Coordinates of C-alpha atoms and ligand atoms in Angstrom, one line a residue:
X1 CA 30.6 -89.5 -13.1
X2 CA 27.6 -91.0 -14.0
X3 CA 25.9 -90.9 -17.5
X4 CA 23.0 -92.0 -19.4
X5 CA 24.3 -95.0 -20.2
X6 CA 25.3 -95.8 -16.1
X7 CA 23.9 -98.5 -14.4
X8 CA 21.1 -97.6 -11.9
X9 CA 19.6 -99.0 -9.0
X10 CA 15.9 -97.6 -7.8
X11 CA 14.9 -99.8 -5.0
X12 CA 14.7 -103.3 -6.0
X13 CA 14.5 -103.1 -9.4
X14 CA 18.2 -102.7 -11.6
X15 CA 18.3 -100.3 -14.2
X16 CA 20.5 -101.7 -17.5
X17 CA 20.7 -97.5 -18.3
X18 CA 19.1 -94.3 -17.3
X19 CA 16.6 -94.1 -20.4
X20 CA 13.4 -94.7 -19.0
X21 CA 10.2 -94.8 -21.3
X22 CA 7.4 -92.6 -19.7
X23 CA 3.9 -93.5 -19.3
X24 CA 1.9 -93.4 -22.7
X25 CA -1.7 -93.7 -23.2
X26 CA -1.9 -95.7 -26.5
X27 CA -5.8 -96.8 -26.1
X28 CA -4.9 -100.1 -27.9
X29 CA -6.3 -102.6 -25.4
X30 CA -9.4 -105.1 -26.1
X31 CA -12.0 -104.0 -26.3
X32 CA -15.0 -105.4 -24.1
X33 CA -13.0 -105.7 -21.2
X34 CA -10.0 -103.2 -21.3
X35 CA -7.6 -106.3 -22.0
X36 CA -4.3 -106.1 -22.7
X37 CA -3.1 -107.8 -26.1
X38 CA -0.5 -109.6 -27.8
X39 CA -0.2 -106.6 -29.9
X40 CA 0.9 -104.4 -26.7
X41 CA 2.8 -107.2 -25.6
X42 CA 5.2 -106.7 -29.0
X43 CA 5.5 -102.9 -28.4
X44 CA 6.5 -103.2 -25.4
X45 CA 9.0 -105.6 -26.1
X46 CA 10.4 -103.6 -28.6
X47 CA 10.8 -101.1 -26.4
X48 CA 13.0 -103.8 -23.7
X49 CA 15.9 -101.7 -24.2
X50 CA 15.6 -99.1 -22.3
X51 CA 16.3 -99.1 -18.5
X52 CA 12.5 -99.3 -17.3
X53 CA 9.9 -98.9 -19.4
X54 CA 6.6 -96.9 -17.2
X55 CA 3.8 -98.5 -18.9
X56 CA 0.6 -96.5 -20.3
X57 CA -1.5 -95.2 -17.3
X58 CA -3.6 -98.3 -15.7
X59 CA -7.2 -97.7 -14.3
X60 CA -7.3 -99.5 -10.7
X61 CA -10.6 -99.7 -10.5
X62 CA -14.1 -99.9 -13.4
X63 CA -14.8 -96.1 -11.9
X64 CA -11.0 -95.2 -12.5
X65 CA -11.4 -95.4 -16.5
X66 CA -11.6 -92.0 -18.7
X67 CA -11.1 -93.4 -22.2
X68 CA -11.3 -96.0 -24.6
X69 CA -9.2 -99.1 -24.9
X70 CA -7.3 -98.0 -21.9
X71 CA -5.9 -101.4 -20.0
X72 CA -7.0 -102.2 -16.9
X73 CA -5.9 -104.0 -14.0
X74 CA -8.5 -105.2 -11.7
X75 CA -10.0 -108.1 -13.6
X76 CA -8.3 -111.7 -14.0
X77 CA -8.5 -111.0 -17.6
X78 CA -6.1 -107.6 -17.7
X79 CA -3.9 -109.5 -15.1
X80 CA -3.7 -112.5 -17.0
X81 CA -3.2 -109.9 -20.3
X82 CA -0.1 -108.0 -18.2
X83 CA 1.4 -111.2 -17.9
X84 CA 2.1 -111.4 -21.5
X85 CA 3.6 -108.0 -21.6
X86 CA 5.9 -108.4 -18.2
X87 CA 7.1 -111.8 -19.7
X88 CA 8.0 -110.5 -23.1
X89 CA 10.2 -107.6 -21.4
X90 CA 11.4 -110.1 -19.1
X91 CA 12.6 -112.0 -22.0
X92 CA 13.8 -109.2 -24.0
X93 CA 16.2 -108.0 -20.9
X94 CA 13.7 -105.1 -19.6
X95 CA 12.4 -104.0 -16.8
X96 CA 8.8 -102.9 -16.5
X97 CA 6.7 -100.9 -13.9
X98 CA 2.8 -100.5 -14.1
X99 CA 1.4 -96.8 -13.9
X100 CA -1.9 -97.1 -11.3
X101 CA -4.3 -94.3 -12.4
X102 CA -7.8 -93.7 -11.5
X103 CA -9.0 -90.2 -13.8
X104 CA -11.5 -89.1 -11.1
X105 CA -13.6 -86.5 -12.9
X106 CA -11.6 -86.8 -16.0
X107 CA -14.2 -89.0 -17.0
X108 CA -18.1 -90.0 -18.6
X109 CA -20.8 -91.8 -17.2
X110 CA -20.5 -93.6 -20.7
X111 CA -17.4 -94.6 -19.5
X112 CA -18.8 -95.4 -15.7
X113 CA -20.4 -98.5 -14.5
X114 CA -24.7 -98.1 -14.7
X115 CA -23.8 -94.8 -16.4
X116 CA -22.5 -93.2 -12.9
X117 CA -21.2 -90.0 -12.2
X118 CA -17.5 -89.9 -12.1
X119 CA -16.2 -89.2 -8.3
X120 CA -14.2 -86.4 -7.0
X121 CA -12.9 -84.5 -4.2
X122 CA -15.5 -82.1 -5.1
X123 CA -18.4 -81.7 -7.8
X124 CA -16.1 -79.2 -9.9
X125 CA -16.7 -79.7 -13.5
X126 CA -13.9 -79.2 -15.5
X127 CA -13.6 -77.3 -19.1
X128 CA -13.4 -79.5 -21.7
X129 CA -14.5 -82.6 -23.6
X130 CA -14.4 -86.5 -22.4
X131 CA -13.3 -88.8 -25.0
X132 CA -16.0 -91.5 -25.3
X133 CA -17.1 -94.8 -27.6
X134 CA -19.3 -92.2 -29.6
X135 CA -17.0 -88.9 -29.9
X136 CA -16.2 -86.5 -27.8
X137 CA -18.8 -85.3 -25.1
X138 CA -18.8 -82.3 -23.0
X139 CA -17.5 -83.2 -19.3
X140 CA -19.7 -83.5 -16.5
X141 CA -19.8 -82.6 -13.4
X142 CA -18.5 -85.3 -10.7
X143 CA -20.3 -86.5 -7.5
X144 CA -18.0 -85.7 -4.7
X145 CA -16.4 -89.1 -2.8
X146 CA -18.3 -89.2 1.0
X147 CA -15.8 -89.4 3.3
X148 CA -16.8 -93.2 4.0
X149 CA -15.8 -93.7 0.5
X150 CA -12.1 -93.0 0.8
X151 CA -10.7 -96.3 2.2
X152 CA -12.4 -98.6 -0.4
X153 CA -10.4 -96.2 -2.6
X154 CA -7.3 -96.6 -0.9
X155 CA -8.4 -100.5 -0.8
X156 CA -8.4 -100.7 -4.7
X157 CA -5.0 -99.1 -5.1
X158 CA -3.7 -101.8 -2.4
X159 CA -5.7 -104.3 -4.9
X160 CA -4.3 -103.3 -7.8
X161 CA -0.3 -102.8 -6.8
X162 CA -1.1 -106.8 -5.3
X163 CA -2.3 -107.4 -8.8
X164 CA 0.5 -105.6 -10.7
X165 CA 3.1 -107.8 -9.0
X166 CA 0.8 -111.0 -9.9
X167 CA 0.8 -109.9 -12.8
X168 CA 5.3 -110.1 -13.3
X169 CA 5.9 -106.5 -13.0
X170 CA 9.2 -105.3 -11.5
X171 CA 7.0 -102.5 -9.7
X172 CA 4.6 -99.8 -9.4
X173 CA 3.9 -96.0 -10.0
X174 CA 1.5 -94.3 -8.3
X175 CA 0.1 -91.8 -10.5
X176 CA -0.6 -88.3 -8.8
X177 CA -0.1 -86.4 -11.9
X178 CA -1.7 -84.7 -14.6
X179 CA -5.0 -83.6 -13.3
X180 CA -6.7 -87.1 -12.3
X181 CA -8.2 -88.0 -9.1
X182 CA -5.1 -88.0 -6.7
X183 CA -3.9 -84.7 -8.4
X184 CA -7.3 -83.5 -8.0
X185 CA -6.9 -84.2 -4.2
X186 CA -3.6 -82.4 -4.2
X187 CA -4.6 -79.1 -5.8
X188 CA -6.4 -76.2 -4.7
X189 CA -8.2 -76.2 -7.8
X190 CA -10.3 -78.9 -7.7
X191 CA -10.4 -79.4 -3.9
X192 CA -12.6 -77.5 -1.7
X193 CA -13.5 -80.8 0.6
X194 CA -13.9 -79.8 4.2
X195 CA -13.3 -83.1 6.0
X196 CA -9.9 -84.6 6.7
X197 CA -8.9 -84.6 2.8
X198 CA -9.3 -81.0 2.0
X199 CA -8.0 -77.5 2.9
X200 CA -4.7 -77.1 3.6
X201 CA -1.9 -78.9 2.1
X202 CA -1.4 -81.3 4.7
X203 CA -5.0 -82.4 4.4
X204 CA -5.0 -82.4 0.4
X205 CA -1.6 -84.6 0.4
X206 CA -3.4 -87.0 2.7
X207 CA -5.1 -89.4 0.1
X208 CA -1.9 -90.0 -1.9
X209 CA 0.1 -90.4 1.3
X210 CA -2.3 -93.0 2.6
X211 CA -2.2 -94.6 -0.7
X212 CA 1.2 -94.5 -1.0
X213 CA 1.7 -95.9 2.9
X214 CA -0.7 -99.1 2.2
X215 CA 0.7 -100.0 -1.3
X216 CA 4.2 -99.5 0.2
X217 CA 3.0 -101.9 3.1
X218 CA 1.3 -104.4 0.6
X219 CA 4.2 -104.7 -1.8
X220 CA 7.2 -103.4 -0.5
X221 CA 8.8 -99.4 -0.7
X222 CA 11.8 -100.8 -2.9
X223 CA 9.0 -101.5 -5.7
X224 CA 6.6 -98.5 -5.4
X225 CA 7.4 -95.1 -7.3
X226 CA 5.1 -91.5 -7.2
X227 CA 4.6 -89.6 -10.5
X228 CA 3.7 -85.7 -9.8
X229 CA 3.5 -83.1 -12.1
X230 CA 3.7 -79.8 -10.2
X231 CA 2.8 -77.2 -12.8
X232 CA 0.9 -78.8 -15.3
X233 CA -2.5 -77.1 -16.2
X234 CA -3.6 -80.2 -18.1
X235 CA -7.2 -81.4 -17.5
X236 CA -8.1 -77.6 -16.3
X237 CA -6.2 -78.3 -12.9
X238 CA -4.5 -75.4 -10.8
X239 CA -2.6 -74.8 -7.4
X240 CA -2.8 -71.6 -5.8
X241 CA 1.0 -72.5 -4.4
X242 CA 2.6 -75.8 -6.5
X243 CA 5.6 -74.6 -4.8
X244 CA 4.2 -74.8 -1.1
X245 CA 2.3 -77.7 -1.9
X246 CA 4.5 -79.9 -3.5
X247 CA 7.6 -79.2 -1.2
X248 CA 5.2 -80.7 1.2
X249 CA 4.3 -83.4 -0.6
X250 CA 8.0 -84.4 -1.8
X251 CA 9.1 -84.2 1.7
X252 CA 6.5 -86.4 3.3
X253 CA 7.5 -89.1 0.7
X254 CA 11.0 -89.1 2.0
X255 CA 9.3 -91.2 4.9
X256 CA 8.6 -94.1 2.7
X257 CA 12.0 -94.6 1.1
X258 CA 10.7 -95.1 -2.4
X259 CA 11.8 -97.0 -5.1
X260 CA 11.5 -93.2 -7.3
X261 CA 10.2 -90.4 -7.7
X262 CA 9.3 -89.4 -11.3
X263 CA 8.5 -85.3 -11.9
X264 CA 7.0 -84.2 -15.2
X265 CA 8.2 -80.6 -15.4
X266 CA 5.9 -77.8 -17.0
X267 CA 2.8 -78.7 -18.9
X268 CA 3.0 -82.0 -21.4
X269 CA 3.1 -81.3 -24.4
X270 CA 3.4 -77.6 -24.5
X271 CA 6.0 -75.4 -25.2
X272 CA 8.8 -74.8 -22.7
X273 CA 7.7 -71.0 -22.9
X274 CA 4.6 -71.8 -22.0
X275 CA 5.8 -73.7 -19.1
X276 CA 4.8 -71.9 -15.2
X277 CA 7.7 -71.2 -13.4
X278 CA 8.8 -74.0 -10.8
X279 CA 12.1 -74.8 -8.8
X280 CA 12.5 -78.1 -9.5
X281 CA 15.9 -78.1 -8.1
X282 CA 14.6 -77.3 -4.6
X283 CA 12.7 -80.9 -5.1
X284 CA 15.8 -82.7 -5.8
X285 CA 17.4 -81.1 -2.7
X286 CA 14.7 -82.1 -0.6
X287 CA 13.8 -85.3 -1.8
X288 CA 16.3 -88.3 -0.3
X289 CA 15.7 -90.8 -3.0
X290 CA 15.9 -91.4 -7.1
X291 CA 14.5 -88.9 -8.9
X292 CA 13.8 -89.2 -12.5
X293 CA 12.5 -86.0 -14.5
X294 CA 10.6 -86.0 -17.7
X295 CA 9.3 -83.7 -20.5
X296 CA 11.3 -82.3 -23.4
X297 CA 14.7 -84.0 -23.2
X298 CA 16.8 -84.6 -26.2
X299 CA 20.5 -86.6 -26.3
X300 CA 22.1 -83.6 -25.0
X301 CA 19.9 -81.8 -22.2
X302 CA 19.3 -85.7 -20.8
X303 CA 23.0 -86.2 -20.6
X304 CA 23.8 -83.1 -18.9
X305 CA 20.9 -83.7 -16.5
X306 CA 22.4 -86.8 -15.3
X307 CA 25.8 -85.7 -15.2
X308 CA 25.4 -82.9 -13.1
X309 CA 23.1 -85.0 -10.4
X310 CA 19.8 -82.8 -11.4
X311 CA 18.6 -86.1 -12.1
X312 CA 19.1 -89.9 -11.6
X313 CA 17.3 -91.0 -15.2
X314 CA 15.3 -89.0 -17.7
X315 CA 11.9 -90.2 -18.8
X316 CA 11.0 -90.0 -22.5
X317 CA 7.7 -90.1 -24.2
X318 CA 7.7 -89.1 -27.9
X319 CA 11.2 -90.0 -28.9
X320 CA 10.2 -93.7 -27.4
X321 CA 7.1 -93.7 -29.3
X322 CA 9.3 -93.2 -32.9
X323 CA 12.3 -95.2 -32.0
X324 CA 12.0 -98.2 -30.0
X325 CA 15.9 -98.3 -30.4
X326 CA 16.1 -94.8 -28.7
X327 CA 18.9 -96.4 -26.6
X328 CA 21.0 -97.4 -29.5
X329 CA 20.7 -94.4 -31.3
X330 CA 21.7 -92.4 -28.4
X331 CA 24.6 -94.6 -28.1
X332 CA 25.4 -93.9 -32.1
X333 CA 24.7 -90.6 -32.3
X334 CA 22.5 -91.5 -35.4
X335 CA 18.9 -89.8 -36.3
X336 CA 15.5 -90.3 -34.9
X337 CA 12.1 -91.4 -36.6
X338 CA 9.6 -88.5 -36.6
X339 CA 6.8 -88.9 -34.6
X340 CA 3.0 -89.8 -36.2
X341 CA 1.1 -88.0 -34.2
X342 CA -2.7 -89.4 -36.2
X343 CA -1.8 -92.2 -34.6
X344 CA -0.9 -92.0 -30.8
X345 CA -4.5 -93.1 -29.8
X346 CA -5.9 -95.6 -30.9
X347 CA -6.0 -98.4 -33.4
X348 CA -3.9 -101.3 -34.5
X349 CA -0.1 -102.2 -36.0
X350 CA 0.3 -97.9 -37.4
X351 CA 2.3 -96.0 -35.7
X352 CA 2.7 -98.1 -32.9
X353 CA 4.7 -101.6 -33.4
X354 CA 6.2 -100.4 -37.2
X355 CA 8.5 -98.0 -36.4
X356 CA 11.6 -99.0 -37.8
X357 CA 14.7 -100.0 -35.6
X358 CA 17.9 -99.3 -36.5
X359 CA 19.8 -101.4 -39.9
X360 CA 22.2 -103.6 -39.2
Ligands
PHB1 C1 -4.1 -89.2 -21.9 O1 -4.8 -90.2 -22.0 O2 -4.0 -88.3 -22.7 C2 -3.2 -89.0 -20.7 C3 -3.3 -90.0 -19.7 C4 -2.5 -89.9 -18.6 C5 -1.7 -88.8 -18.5 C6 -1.6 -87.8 -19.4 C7 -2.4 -88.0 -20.5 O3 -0.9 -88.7 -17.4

């Protein structure tokens, strides 16, 4: 039987353990230029222990950035900056995968080239406040991507996964979670398109399944993982049937023979009452490949996960944040940090490389 401390194989890329660290936005890149930094480079290091470490969510593209200091990888600068990172996991005994995001409407034209709109399925606005240079600033709403549009899109995803494996990485994830643009194609929401890429749930699974097909095609399957988060109502995002919907989409990816799939279940960072209902064991039934899950797991929950096959590795977020040992002290049944929250976003050395390991 297999544990959290099994070996694991997803795709290509060998898993030391089943303790994977889940994407993080940390906003700590350099700023001009969304560069990634020595300092990140020493986090993530720290961090080598684990399994695979996800890193923070990666714009694609200049029009796929939402916030601050979030590192990019479509300049020779942020490759060139990843390289530093993949190389001190590399040394460390890690494995690392970049996260490709593009926020769609989850976004400023502060934040845009020229001042742009953001682009969408649709020109929905959604509640809620951007985070900006200046503060936050109500959200606008998006111009709607033309048709024509859509494989340039697809083009800078292709672009970016070529970049990401320039850049040392053992892989890709596609991002479809949590609201931004490929989410926003997914759900009923926040697509009312009436060409090929709206409507019904074939049509609003299109984008990421063409995304997924020509990053699979550029890189390699056995490298390329899908994050979706069925439920979450984060950045004011909704499905009229996540059930429908998402069954779909988990059984078209079967046709791809990912490296993973990675599920964030309920609503990030809420409660688990507050979660909607979902059967996420009817995904793992359907779905032929790894499956990691994410959200809320301690020592115990993880470990029962993987021992009764719900799932192949759990992702954690917080705990990883507060103990870059995690893996250790799961081992040695020994306490965790607590968690800063002032500092998750934003600024330097606090609360991000000086949590304390582990004595002796
Ligand atoms: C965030 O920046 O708060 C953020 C980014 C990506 C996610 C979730 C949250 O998937």
């Amino acid at each position: 039987m297999s544990d959290l401390f099994t070996p694991l194989r997803l795709g290509a890329i060998e898993l030391a353990n089943r303790v994977v660290m889940s994407s993080l936005t940390r906003n700590r890149a350099s700023h001009p230029g969304d560069v990634p930094n020595a300092l990140m480079a020493e986090y993530y290091r720290q961090r080598a222990s684990v399994g695979l470490i996800l890193t923070e969510a990666t714009p694609i593209c200049p029009e796929g950035h939402g916030y601050p200091r979030t590192p990019g990888i479509h300049s020779p600068e942020q490759i060139d900056g990843w390289r530093k990172v993949t190389a001190a996991v590399h040394d460390a005994g890690g494995k690392i995968a970049l996260q490709l995001w593009h926020v769609g409407r989850i976004s400023h034209p502060d934040l845009q080239p020229g001042g742009a709109l953001p682009v969408a399925p649709s020109a929905i606005r959604p509640a809620g406040q951007a985070v900006t240079f200046e503060g936050m600033k109500d959200f606008v709403t998006p111009r709607a991507l033309e048709t024509a549009e859509i494989p340039g899109l697809i083009a800078s995803y292709v672009e970016a996964a070529r970049n990401a494996m320039a850049a040392g990485f053992d892989g890709v994830e596609i991002h479809a979670g949590n609201g931004y643009l490929l989410d926003q194609f997914l759900r009923s929401s926040t697509n009312r398109r009436t060409d090929n890429y709206g409507g019904g749930k074939g049509n609003r699974a299109r984008l990421l399944l063409e995304v997924v097909q020509r990053v699979v095609a550029a890189i390699s399957a056995d490298r390329v993982g899908v994050r979706l988060s069925p439920v979450t109502t984060f950045n004011d995002i909704i499905d009229d049937n996540p059930q429908e919907t998402f069954e779909y989409v988990v059984g078209e990816l079967n046709r791809f023979g990912l490296a993973f799939l990675d599920i964030l279940q309920g609503i990030g960072g809420a409660p688990k009452e507050d979660w909607p209902p979902f059967d996420y064991e009817r995904l793992r039934a359907l779905y032929q490949g790894n499956l990691i899950l994410n959200n809320d797991y301690g020592y115990t929950s993880a470990m029962a996960a993987v021992e009764s096959g719900a799932a192949d590795a759990i992702a954690f977020g917080r705990l990883l944040i507060a103990n870059p040992d995690l893996v250790e002290r799961f081992r040695r049944g020994l306490p965790f940090n607590p968690l800063d929250y002032a500092t998750l976003y934003g600024g330097e050395e606090k609360g991000y490389t000086d949590y304390p390991f582990l004595a002796g």
